[in-house]
């Protein structure tokens, strides 16, 4: 009897965890084509770019720097891993957590 009760409780707990994860997944994942006003967010959210789209996005991201070669190198490396590039030439990394959280050995941001 105790084994059956334990198994039943374990199954109930697993169902609750599965339901919570399913709800968090459906609410938390960004769409690849979010609309914000009239601005389309394609390529800005995590995983929304295709690898061949990294070059033009990184060119735009690195357009204002005087260190274009290293900026392009690291931007493309980050884009290949994260499949997103934050909008603008500086900042806005919060929209792409992977891009924001990839750090160097010293703790600095790897991605421009």
Short mmCIF file of N, CA, C and O in Angstrom, two decimals:
data_model
loop_
_atom_site.label_atom_id
_atom_site.label_comp_id
_atom_site.label_asym_id
_atom_site.label_seq_id
_atom_site.Cartn_x
_atom_site.Cartn_y
_atom_site.Cartn_z
N UNK A 1 0.82 -1.19 0.00
CA UNK A 1 0.00 0.00 0.00
C UNK A 1 0.87 1.27 0.00
O UNK A 1 0.57 2.21 -0.70
N UNK A 2 1.93 1.25 0.79
CA UNK A 2 2.82 2.41 0.88
C UNK A 2 3.53 2.66 -0.45
O UNK A 2 3.75 3.80 -0.84
N UNK A 3 3.89 1.58 -1.14
CA UNK A 3 4.56 1.71 -2.43
C UNK A 3 3.63 2.36 -3.46
O UNK A 3 4.04 3.20 -4.24
N UNK A 4 2.38 1.96 -3.46
CA UNK A 4 1.41 2.52 -4.40
C UNK A 4 1.18 4.00 -4.12
O UNK A 4 1.10 4.81 -5.04
N UNK A 5 1.08 4.37 -2.84
CA UNK A 5 0.88 5.76 -2.46
C UNK A 5 2.09 6.61 -2.87
O UNK A 5 1.95 7.71 -3.40
N UNK A 6 3.28 6.07 -2.64
CA UNK A 6 4.51 6.78 -3.00
C UNK A 6 4.59 6.97 -4.52
O UNK A 6 4.94 8.04 -5.01
N UNK A 7 4.25 5.92 -5.27
CA UNK A 7 4.27 6.00 -6.73
C UNK A 7 3.24 7.02 -7.22
O UNK A 7 3.50 7.78 -8.15
N UNK A 8 2.07 7.04 -6.60
CA UNK A 8 1.02 7.97 -6.98
C UNK A 8 1.46 9.42 -6.71
O UNK A 8 1.26 10.31 -7.55
N UNK A 9 2.07 9.66 -5.56
CA UNK A 9 2.57 11.00 -5.23
C UNK A 9 3.68 11.43 -6.19
O UNK A 9 3.74 12.58 -6.61
N UNK A 10 4.55 10.50 -6.53
CA UNK A 10 5.63 10.81 -7.48
C UNK A 10 5.06 11.17 -8.85
O UNK A 10 5.49 12.15 -9.47
N UNK A 11 4.08 10.42 -9.30
CA UNK A 11 3.43 10.72 -10.59
C UNK A 11 2.74 12.08 -10.55
O UNK A 11 2.84 12.86 -11.51
N UNK A 12 2.07 12.38 -9.46
CA UNK A 12 1.40 13.68 -9.33
C UNK A 12 2.41 14.81 -9.36
O UNK A 12 2.19 15.85 -10.00
N UNK A 13 3.53 14.63 -8.68
CA UNK A 13 4.57 15.67 -8.67
C UNK A 13 5.15 15.87 -10.07
O UNK A 13 5.38 17.01 -10.51
N UNK A 14 5.39 14.79 -10.79
CA UNK A 14 5.91 14.90 -12.15
C UNK A 14 4.93 15.61 -13.08
O UNK A 14 5.33 16.41 -13.92
N UNK A 15 3.65 15.33 -12.92
CA UNK A 15 2.63 15.99 -13.74
C UNK A 15 2.62 17.49 -13.44
O UNK A 15 2.56 18.32 -14.35
N UNK A 16 2.71 17.86 -12.17
CA UNK A 16 2.74 19.28 -11.81
C UNK A 16 3.97 19.99 -12.37
O UNK A 16 3.88 21.10 -12.88
N UNK A 17 5.11 19.33 -12.30
CA UNK A 17 6.34 19.92 -12.85
C UNK A 17 6.20 20.07 -14.36
O UNK A 17 6.56 21.10 -14.93
N UNK A 18 5.69 19.05 -15.02
CA UNK A 18 5.50 19.11 -16.47
C UNK A 18 4.54 20.23 -16.87
O UNK A 18 4.81 20.97 -17.81
N UNK A 19 3.45 20.38 -16.14
CA UNK A 19 2.51 21.47 -16.43
C UNK A 19 3.15 22.84 -16.23
O UNK A 19 2.96 23.74 -17.03
N UNK A 20 3.92 22.99 -15.16
CA UNK A 20 4.58 24.27 -14.90
C UNK A 20 5.60 24.60 -15.98
O UNK A 20 5.68 25.73 -16.46
N UNK A 21 6.38 23.60 -16.41
CA UNK A 21 7.36 23.83 -17.46
C UNK A 21 6.69 24.14 -18.79
O UNK A 21 7.16 24.99 -19.55
N UNK A 22 5.60 23.46 -19.10
CA UNK A 22 4.89 23.71 -20.35
C UNK A 22 4.35 25.13 -20.37
O UNK A 22 4.46 25.83 -21.38
N UNK A 23 3.80 25.58 -19.26
CA UNK A 23 3.26 26.95 -19.19
C UNK A 23 4.38 27.98 -19.30
O UNK A 23 4.27 28.95 -20.03
N UNK A 24 5.49 27.75 -18.60
CA UNK A 24 6.62 28.68 -18.67
C UNK A 24 7.20 28.71 -20.08
O UNK A 24 7.56 29.77 -20.59
N UNK A 25 7.25 27.56 -20.73
CA UNK A 25 7.78 27.49 -22.08
C UNK A 25 6.90 28.27 -23.05
O UNK A 25 7.39 29.04 -23.86
N UNK A 26 5.60 28.08 -22.94
CA UNK A 26 4.70 28.74 -23.88
C UNK A 26 4.63 30.25 -23.64
O UNK A 26 4.43 31.01 -24.57
N UNK A 27 4.82 30.70 -22.41
CA UNK A 27 4.77 32.12 -22.11
C UNK A 27 6.11 32.81 -22.29
O UNK A 27 6.18 33.98 -22.61
N UNK A 28 7.21 32.08 -22.08
CA UNK A 28 8.52 32.72 -22.02
C UNK A 28 9.30 32.77 -23.31
O UNK A 28 10.22 33.57 -23.43
N UNK A 29 8.99 31.94 -24.27
CA UNK A 29 9.78 31.94 -25.48
C UNK A 29 9.37 33.08 -26.40
O UNK A 29 8.21 33.28 -26.67
N UNK A 30 10.36 33.83 -26.88
CA UNK A 30 10.02 34.90 -27.81
C UNK A 30 9.68 34.34 -29.19
O UNK A 30 10.24 33.35 -29.61
N UNK A 31 8.78 34.98 -29.84
CA UNK A 31 8.44 34.61 -31.20
C UNK A 31 9.53 35.11 -32.13
O UNK A 31 10.22 36.08 -31.85
N UNK A 32 9.71 34.45 -33.27
CA UNK A 32 10.75 34.90 -34.19
C UNK A 32 10.33 36.15 -34.94
O UNK A 32 11.17 36.81 -35.55
N UNK A 33 9.07 36.49 -34.91
CA UNK A 33 8.60 37.68 -35.61
C UNK A 33 7.70 38.50 -34.69
O UNK A 33 6.51 38.68 -34.97
N UNK A 34 8.25 38.98 -33.59
CA UNK A 34 7.46 39.81 -32.68
C UNK A 34 7.23 41.18 -33.28
O UNK A 34 8.08 41.70 -33.99
N UNK A 35 6.12 41.75 -33.00
CA UNK A 35 5.84 43.10 -33.45
C UNK A 35 5.93 44.05 -32.27
O UNK A 35 5.40 43.76 -31.21
N UNK A 36 6.60 45.13 -32.43
CA UNK A 36 6.66 46.15 -31.39
C UNK A 36 6.36 47.46 -32.10
O UNK A 36 7.23 48.09 -32.68
N UNK A 37 5.09 47.85 -32.06
CA UNK A 37 4.66 48.97 -32.87
C UNK A 37 4.73 48.51 -34.32
O UNK A 37 4.20 47.48 -34.67
N UNK A 38 5.40 49.26 -35.16
CA UNK A 38 5.61 48.85 -36.54
C UNK A 38 6.98 48.24 -36.76
O UNK A 38 7.33 47.87 -37.87
N UNK A 39 7.80 48.13 -35.70
CA UNK A 39 9.16 47.60 -35.81
C UNK A 39 9.13 46.09 -35.69
O UNK A 39 8.69 45.54 -34.69
N UNK A 40 9.58 45.39 -36.70
CA UNK A 40 9.62 43.95 -36.66
C UNK A 40 10.88 43.51 -35.92
O UNK A 40 11.95 44.05 -36.14
N UNK A 41 10.77 42.53 -35.02
CA UNK A 41 11.85 42.12 -34.15
C UNK A 41 12.61 40.92 -34.70
O UNK A 41 13.38 40.30 -33.98
N UNK A 42 12.45 40.55 -35.96
CA UNK A 42 13.16 39.41 -36.53
C UNK A 42 14.66 39.65 -36.47
O UNK A 42 15.16 40.68 -36.88
N UNK A 43 15.38 38.66 -35.96
CA UNK A 43 16.84 38.76 -35.88
C UNK A 43 17.34 39.38 -34.60
O UNK A 43 18.53 39.41 -34.35
N UNK A 44 16.43 39.87 -33.80
CA UNK A 44 16.83 40.52 -32.55
C UNK A 44 16.65 39.56 -31.39
O UNK A 44 17.45 39.54 -30.48
N UNK A 45 15.62 38.72 -31.44
CA UNK A 45 15.38 37.79 -30.35
C UNK A 45 16.22 36.54 -30.52
O UNK A 45 16.60 36.17 -31.63
N UNK A 46 16.51 35.88 -29.41
CA UNK A 46 17.38 34.71 -29.39
C UNK A 46 16.92 33.64 -30.36
O UNK A 46 15.77 33.23 -30.35
N UNK A 47 17.83 33.19 -31.22
CA UNK A 47 17.55 32.10 -32.14
C UNK A 47 16.72 32.45 -33.35
O UNK A 47 16.29 31.57 -34.07
N UNK A 48 16.49 33.73 -33.60
CA UNK A 48 15.60 34.10 -34.70
C UNK A 48 16.31 34.35 -36.02
O UNK A 48 15.65 34.56 -37.02
N UNK A 49 17.64 34.33 -36.03
CA UNK A 49 18.38 34.51 -37.29
C UNK A 49 18.80 33.17 -37.87
O UNK A 49 18.96 32.20 -37.17
N UNK A 50 18.99 33.17 -39.17
CA UNK A 50 19.65 32.05 -39.82
C UNK A 50 21.13 32.42 -39.92
O UNK A 50 21.48 33.60 -39.97
N UNK A 51 22.03 31.44 -39.92
CA UNK A 51 23.47 31.75 -39.94
C UNK A 51 23.90 32.69 -41.06
O UNK A 51 24.76 33.54 -40.87
N UNK A 52 23.28 32.59 -42.22
CA UNK A 52 23.66 33.45 -43.33
C UNK A 52 23.25 34.91 -43.14
O UNK A 52 23.70 35.80 -43.86
N UNK A 53 22.41 35.18 -42.15
CA UNK A 53 21.98 36.55 -41.88
C UNK A 53 22.89 37.28 -40.90
O UNK A 53 22.71 38.48 -40.66
N UNK A 54 23.88 36.57 -40.35
CA UNK A 54 24.76 37.18 -39.35
C UNK A 54 25.62 38.31 -39.93
O UNK A 54 25.82 39.33 -39.28
N UNK A 55 26.14 38.11 -41.13
CA UNK A 55 27.03 39.11 -41.74
C UNK A 55 26.42 40.50 -41.82
O UNK A 55 26.99 41.47 -41.30
N UNK A 56 25.25 40.65 -42.44
CA UNK A 56 24.64 41.99 -42.54
C UNK A 56 24.28 42.58 -41.18
O UNK A 56 24.44 43.78 -40.96
N UNK A 57 23.82 41.74 -40.25
CA UNK A 57 23.47 42.25 -38.91
C UNK A 57 24.72 42.74 -38.18
O UNK A 57 24.69 43.76 -37.50
N UNK A 58 25.82 42.00 -38.31
CA UNK A 58 27.06 42.41 -37.65
C UNK A 58 27.66 43.64 -38.31
O UNK A 58 28.25 44.49 -37.63
N UNK A 59 27.50 43.77 -39.60
CA UNK A 59 27.98 44.98 -40.29
C UNK A 59 27.27 46.21 -39.74
O UNK A 59 27.90 47.23 -39.46
N UNK A 60 25.97 46.09 -39.53
CA UNK A 60 25.21 47.20 -38.95
C UNK A 60 25.62 47.44 -37.50
O UNK A 60 25.78 48.58 -37.07
N UNK A 61 25.80 46.36 -36.73
CA UNK A 61 26.17 46.47 -35.32
C UNK A 61 27.54 47.14 -35.16
O UNK A 61 27.74 47.92 -34.24
N UNK A 62 28.47 46.85 -36.04
CA UNK A 62 29.85 47.35 -35.92
C UNK A 62 30.10 48.61 -36.74
O UNK A 62 31.24 49.05 -36.85
N UNK A 63 29.07 49.21 -37.29
CA UNK A 63 29.26 50.35 -38.20
C UNK A 63 29.80 51.60 -37.53
O UNK A 63 30.45 52.41 -38.19
N UNK A 64 29.60 51.77 -36.24
CA UNK A 64 30.02 53.01 -35.58
C UNK A 64 31.38 52.90 -34.88
O UNK A 64 31.89 53.90 -34.38
N UNK A 65 31.97 51.71 -34.84
CA UNK A 65 33.23 51.55 -34.13
C UNK A 65 34.43 51.83 -35.03
O UNK A 65 34.35 51.70 -36.25
N UNK A 66 35.53 52.22 -34.42
CA UNK A 66 36.75 52.40 -35.20
C UNK A 66 37.57 51.11 -35.20
O UNK A 66 38.61 51.03 -35.83
N UNK A 67 37.10 50.07 -34.48
CA UNK A 67 37.76 48.77 -34.43
C UNK A 67 36.90 47.74 -35.16
O UNK A 67 36.39 46.79 -34.57
N UNK A 68 36.74 47.94 -36.46
CA UNK A 68 35.80 47.13 -37.23
C UNK A 68 36.17 45.65 -37.30
O UNK A 68 35.31 44.79 -37.16
N UNK A 69 37.47 45.34 -37.52
CA UNK A 69 37.85 43.93 -37.67
C UNK A 69 37.56 43.11 -36.42
O UNK A 69 36.91 42.07 -36.51
N UNK A 70 38.03 43.53 -35.23
CA UNK A 70 37.70 42.72 -34.05
C UNK A 70 36.20 42.72 -33.73
O UNK A 70 35.66 41.70 -33.30
N UNK A 71 35.55 43.82 -33.97
CA UNK A 71 34.10 43.88 -33.73
C UNK A 71 33.38 42.87 -34.62
O UNK A 71 32.54 42.09 -34.15
N UNK A 72 33.71 42.84 -35.89
CA UNK A 72 33.07 41.91 -36.82
C UNK A 72 33.40 40.46 -36.47
O UNK A 72 32.53 39.59 -36.51
N UNK A 73 34.66 40.21 -36.09
CA UNK A 73 35.07 38.85 -35.75
C UNK A 73 34.24 38.32 -34.58
O UNK A 73 33.65 37.24 -34.65
N UNK A 74 34.18 39.09 -33.50
CA UNK A 74 33.46 38.63 -32.32
C UNK A 74 31.94 38.68 -32.50
O UNK A 74 31.22 37.81 -32.01
N UNK A 75 31.45 39.65 -33.23
CA UNK A 75 30.02 39.71 -33.50
C UNK A 75 29.57 38.48 -34.28
O UNK A 75 28.56 37.85 -33.95
N UNK A 76 30.33 38.11 -35.30
CA UNK A 76 29.95 36.95 -36.10
C UNK A 76 30.08 35.65 -35.31
O UNK A 76 29.28 34.74 -35.46
N UNK A 77 31.09 35.59 -34.45
CA UNK A 77 31.26 34.42 -33.59
C UNK A 77 30.06 34.29 -32.63
O UNK A 77 29.50 33.21 -32.45
N UNK A 78 29.66 35.41 -32.05
CA UNK A 78 28.52 35.42 -31.13
C UNK A 78 27.22 35.12 -31.86
O UNK A 78 26.36 34.39 -31.37
N UNK A 79 27.07 35.68 -33.04
CA UNK A 79 25.86 35.46 -33.83
C UNK A 79 25.74 33.99 -34.25
O UNK A 79 24.66 33.42 -34.22
N UNK A 80 26.87 33.38 -34.60
CA UNK A 80 26.84 31.97 -34.99
C UNK A 80 26.39 31.09 -33.83
O UNK A 80 25.68 30.10 -34.02
N UNK A 81 26.77 31.46 -32.61
CA UNK A 81 26.38 30.68 -31.43
C UNK A 81 24.95 31.00 -31.01
O UNK A 81 24.16 30.11 -30.72
N UNK A 82 24.59 32.29 -30.96
CA UNK A 82 23.31 32.71 -30.40
C UNK A 82 22.20 32.89 -31.42
O UNK A 82 21.03 32.93 -31.05
N UNK A 83 22.57 33.07 -32.67
CA UNK A 83 21.62 33.34 -33.76
C UNK A 83 20.76 34.57 -33.49
O UNK A 83 19.55 34.58 -33.75
N UNK A 84 21.37 35.59 -32.93
CA UNK A 84 20.72 36.89 -32.78
C UNK A 84 21.81 37.95 -32.62
O UNK A 84 22.92 37.65 -32.21
N UNK A 85 21.47 39.17 -33.00
CA UNK A 85 22.35 40.32 -32.83
C UNK A 85 21.47 41.44 -32.28
O UNK A 85 20.43 41.74 -32.87
N UNK A 86 21.88 42.06 -31.17
CA UNK A 86 21.06 43.14 -30.62
C UNK A 86 20.92 44.31 -31.60
O UNK A 86 21.82 44.54 -32.42
N UNK A 87 19.84 45.06 -31.53
CA UNK A 87 19.66 46.19 -32.44
C UNK A 87 20.60 47.33 -32.08
O UNK A 87 21.04 47.46 -30.94
N UNK A 88 20.88 48.16 -33.05
CA UNK A 88 21.71 49.34 -32.81
C UNK A 88 23.19 49.03 -32.86
O UNK A 88 23.61 47.90 -33.11
N UNK A 89 23.99 50.05 -32.62
CA UNK A 89 25.44 49.89 -32.69
C UNK A 89 26.07 49.66 -31.32
O UNK A 89 27.24 49.32 -31.23
N UNK A 90 25.31 49.84 -30.25
CA UNK A 90 25.84 49.67 -28.90
C UNK A 90 24.70 49.38 -27.93
O UNK A 90 23.60 49.90 -28.10
N UNK A 91 24.99 48.55 -26.93
CA UNK A 91 23.98 48.27 -25.91
C UNK A 91 22.87 47.37 -26.40
O UNK A 91 23.05 46.59 -27.33
N UNK A 92 21.72 47.44 -25.78
CA UNK A 92 20.52 46.67 -26.11
C UNK A 92 20.72 45.16 -26.01
O UNK A 92 19.98 44.39 -26.60
N UNK A 93 21.74 44.73 -25.27
CA UNK A 93 22.04 43.30 -25.19
C UNK A 93 20.99 42.51 -24.42
O UNK A 93 20.94 41.29 -24.53
N UNK A 94 20.15 43.18 -23.65
CA UNK A 94 19.14 42.49 -22.86
C UNK A 94 18.14 41.73 -23.73
O UNK A 94 17.52 40.78 -23.26
N UNK A 95 17.99 42.11 -24.98
CA UNK A 95 17.04 41.42 -25.86
C UNK A 95 17.59 40.09 -26.37
O UNK A 95 16.85 39.29 -26.91
N UNK A 96 18.88 39.86 -26.18
CA UNK A 96 19.50 38.61 -26.61
C UNK A 96 20.35 38.07 -25.45
O UNK A 96 21.55 38.34 -25.39
N UNK A 97 19.74 37.33 -24.52
CA UNK A 97 20.47 36.89 -23.34
C UNK A 97 21.73 36.08 -23.63
O UNK A 97 22.73 36.26 -22.95
N UNK A 98 21.71 35.23 -24.62
CA UNK A 98 22.89 34.44 -24.96
C UNK A 98 24.04 35.37 -25.34
O UNK A 98 25.17 35.21 -24.88
N UNK A 99 23.76 36.34 -26.15
CA UNK A 99 24.74 37.33 -26.61
C UNK A 99 25.26 38.13 -25.42
O UNK A 99 26.43 38.43 -25.31
N UNK A 100 24.38 38.45 -24.50
CA UNK A 100 24.72 39.25 -23.33
C UNK A 100 25.53 38.47 -22.31
O UNK A 100 26.42 39.01 -21.67
N UNK A 101 25.26 37.18 -22.14
CA UNK A 101 25.84 36.40 -21.06
C UNK A 101 27.10 35.63 -21.42
O UNK A 101 27.70 35.02 -20.55
N UNK A 102 27.51 35.65 -22.68
CA UNK A 102 28.74 34.96 -23.06
C UNK A 102 29.90 35.84 -22.65
O UNK A 102 30.06 36.95 -23.15
N UNK A 103 30.74 35.35 -21.72
CA UNK A 103 31.79 36.17 -21.12
C UNK A 103 33.18 35.63 -21.47
O UNK A 103 33.36 34.47 -21.78
N UNK A 104 34.18 36.53 -21.36
CA UNK A 104 35.57 36.13 -21.51
C UNK A 104 36.05 35.50 -20.21
O UNK A 104 35.35 35.50 -19.21
N UNK A 105 37.28 35.00 -20.20
CA UNK A 105 37.84 34.40 -18.99
C UNK A 105 37.93 35.43 -17.86
O UNK A 105 37.85 35.09 -16.69
N UNK A 106 38.11 36.69 -18.23
CA UNK A 106 38.22 37.75 -17.23
C UNK A 106 36.85 38.29 -16.77
O UNK A 106 36.79 39.17 -15.93
N UNK A 107 35.79 37.80 -17.36
CA UNK A 107 34.46 38.22 -16.94
C UNK A 107 33.84 39.34 -17.79
O UNK A 107 32.73 39.76 -17.53
N UNK A 108 34.58 39.82 -18.77
CA UNK A 108 34.04 40.85 -19.66
C UNK A 108 33.15 40.24 -20.73
O UNK A 108 33.16 39.04 -20.95
N UNK A 109 32.38 41.06 -21.37
CA UNK A 109 31.49 40.59 -22.43
C UNK A 109 32.30 40.18 -23.65
O UNK A 109 33.16 40.92 -24.10
N UNK A 110 32.02 39.01 -24.19
CA UNK A 110 32.71 38.54 -25.39
C UNK A 110 32.10 39.17 -26.65
O UNK A 110 32.78 39.34 -27.64
N UNK A 111 30.84 39.52 -26.57
CA UNK A 111 30.12 39.98 -27.75
C UNK A 111 29.98 41.50 -27.75
O UNK A 111 29.61 42.08 -26.74
N UNK A 112 30.26 42.13 -28.90
CA UNK A 112 30.17 43.60 -28.98
C UNK A 112 28.74 44.12 -29.02
O UNK A 112 27.84 43.43 -29.36
#
